Tab-separated table of C-alpha atoms in Angstrom:
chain	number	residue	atom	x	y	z
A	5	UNK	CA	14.531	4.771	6.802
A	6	UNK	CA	14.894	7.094	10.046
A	7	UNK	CA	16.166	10.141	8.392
A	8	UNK	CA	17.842	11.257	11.753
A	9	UNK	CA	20.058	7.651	11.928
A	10	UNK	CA	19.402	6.554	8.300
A	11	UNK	CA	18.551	2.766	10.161
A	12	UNK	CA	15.666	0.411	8.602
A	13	UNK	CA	12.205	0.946	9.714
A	14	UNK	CA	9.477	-1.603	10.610
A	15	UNK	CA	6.255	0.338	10.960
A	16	UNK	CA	3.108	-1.870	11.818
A	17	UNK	CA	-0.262	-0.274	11.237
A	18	UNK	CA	-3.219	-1.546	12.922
A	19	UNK	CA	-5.911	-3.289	10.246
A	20	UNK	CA	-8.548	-1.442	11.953
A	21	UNK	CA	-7.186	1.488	13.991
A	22	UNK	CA	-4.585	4.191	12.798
A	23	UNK	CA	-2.356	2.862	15.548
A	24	UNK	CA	1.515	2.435	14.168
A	25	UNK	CA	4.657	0.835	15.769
A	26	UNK	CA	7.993	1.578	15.018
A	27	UNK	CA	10.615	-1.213	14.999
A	28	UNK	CA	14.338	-0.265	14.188
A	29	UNK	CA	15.790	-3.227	12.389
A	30	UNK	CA	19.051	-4.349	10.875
A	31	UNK	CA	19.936	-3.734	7.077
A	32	UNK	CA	20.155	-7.042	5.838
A	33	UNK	CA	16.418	-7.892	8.198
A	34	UNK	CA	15.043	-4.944	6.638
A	35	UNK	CA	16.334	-6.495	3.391
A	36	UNK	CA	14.401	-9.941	3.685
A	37	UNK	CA	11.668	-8.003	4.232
A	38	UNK	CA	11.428	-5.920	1.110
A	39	UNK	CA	12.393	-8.436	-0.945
A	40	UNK	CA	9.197	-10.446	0.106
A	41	UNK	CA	7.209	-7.486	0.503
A	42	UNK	CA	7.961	-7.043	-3.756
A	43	UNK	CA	7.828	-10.833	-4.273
A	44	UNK	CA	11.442	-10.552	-5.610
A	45	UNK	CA	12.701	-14.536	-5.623
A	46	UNK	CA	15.936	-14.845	-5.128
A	47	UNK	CA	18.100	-17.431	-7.008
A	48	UNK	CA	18.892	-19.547	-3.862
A	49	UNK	CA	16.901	-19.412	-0.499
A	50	UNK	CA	17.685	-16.665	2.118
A	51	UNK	CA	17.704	-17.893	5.652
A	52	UNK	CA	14.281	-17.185	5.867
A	53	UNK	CA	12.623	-18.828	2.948
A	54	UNK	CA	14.660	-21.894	3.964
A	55	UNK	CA	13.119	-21.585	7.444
A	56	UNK	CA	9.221	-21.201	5.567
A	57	UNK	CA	10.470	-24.556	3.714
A	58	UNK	CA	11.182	-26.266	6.709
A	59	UNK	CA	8.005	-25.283	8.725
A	60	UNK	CA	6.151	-26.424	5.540
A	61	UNK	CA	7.888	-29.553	4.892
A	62	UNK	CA	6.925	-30.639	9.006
A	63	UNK	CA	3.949	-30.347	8.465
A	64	UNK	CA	3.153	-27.075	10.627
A	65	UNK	CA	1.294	-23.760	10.043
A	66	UNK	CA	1.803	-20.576	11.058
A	67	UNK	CA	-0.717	-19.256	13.302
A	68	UNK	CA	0.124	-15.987	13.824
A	69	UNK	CA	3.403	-13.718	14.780
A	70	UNK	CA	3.007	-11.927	17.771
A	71	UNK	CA	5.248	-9.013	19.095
A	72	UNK	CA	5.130	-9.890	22.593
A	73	UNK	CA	7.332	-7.480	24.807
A	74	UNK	CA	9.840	-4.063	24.937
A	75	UNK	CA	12.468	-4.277	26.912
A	76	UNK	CA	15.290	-1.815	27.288
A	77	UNK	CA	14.519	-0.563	23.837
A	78	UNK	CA	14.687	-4.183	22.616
A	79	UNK	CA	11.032	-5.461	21.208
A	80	UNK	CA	10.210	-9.380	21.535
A	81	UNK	CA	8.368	-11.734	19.145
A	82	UNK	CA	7.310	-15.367	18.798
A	83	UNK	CA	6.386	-17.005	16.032
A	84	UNK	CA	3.671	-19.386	16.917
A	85	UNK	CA	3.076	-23.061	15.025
A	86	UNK	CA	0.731	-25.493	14.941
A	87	UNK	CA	1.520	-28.868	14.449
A	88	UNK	CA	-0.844	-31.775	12.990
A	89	UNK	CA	-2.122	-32.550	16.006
A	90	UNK	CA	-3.472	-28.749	16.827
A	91	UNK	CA	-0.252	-28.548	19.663
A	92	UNK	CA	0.892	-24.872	19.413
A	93	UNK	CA	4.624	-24.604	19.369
A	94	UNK	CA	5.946	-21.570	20.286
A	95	UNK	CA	9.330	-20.032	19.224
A	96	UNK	CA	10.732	-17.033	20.355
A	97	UNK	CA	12.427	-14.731	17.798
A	98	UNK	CA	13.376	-11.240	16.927
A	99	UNK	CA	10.603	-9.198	15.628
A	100	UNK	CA	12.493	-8.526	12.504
A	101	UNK	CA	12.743	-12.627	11.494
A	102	UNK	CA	9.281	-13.275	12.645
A	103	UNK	CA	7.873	-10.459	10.583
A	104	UNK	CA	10.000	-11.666	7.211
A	105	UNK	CA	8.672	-14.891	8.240
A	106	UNK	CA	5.097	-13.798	8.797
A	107	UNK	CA	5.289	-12.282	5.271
A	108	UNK	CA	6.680	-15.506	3.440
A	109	UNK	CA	3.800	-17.747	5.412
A	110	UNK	CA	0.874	-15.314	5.428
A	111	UNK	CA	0.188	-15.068	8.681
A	112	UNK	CA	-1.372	-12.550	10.996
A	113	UNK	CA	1.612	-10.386	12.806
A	114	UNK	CA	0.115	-8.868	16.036
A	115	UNK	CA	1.231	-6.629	18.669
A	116	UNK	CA	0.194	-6.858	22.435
A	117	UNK	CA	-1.016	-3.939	23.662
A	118	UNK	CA	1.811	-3.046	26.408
A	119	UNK	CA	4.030	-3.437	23.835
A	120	UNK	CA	1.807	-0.196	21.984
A	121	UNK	CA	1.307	0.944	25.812
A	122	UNK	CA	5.846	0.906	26.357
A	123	UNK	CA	6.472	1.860	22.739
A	124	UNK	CA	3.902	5.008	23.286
A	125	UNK	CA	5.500	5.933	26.569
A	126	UNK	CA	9.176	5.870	25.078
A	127	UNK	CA	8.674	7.292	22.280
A	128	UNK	CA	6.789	10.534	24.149
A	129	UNK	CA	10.502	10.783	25.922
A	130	UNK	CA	11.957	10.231	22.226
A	131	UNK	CA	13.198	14.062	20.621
A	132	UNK	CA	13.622	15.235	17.410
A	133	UNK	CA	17.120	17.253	16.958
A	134	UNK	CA	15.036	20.457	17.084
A	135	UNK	CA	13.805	19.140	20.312
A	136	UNK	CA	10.059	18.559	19.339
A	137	UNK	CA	8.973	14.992	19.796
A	138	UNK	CA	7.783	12.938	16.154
A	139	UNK	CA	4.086	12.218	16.397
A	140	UNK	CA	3.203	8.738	15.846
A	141	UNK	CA	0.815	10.214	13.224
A	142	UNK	CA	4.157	11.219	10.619
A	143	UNK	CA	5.429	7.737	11.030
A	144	UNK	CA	3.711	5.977	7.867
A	145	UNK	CA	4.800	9.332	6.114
A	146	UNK	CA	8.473	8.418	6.438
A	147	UNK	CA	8.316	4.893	4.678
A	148	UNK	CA	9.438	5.741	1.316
């Protein structure tokens, strides 16, 4: 949670660098999330296991999620498919579905580097109420 707006947090961490992106999500996104992230089964199908069920059921696989652009504060994502044939299908998507989606499918989820590149450069503008900016570094400390 962002202790200054008490909204969801997203933060990506790079597999192989110490890299982090933070995405502000909704409450009931940052919901579908968790509840996959702790493998919590629901007793019906949220919106997002019924979309894993339908990519599944076509016959596609999940390739990879990739956050693709940041735009006015407003991040991008498509989820990309591949159907039997090896034709990728591309869907465009809010990073907040396409990462609950990436979770259910276990697929890769990565981030284009302008998107680190814009996120870096806003959030360097970004104050704390004291006036001192959060280091990327203290992100991962405020997932709790």
């Amino acid at each position: 949670m962002d202790p200054n707006t008490n909204t969801p947090i997203v933060v990506l961490k790079g597999v192989s660098s110490e890299t982090v992106l933070p995405i502000w999500v909704g409450a009931f996104e940052a919901n579908a999330i968790a509840l996959e992230i702790e493998k919590v089964v629901p007793q019906r199908p949220m919106t997002h296991d019924l979309l894993r069920n339908v990519i599944v059921e076509c016959h596609l696989t999940a390739s990879s999620v990739v956050i693709t652009d940041l735009l006015e504060n407003t991040f991008y994502a498509l989820i990309e498919l591949v159907d039997e044939n090896d034709t990728l299908v591309s869907l465009d998507a809010r990073p907040s579905d396409a990462i609950a989606l990436a979770l259910r499918l276990d697929c890769p989820i990565f981030v284009e580097q302008k998107v680190l590149d814009l996120s870096a450069a806003t959030n360097q503008g970004d104050a704390e109420p004291d006036g001192e900016s959060l280091p990327p570094e203290e992100w991962p400390d405020l997932i709790g």
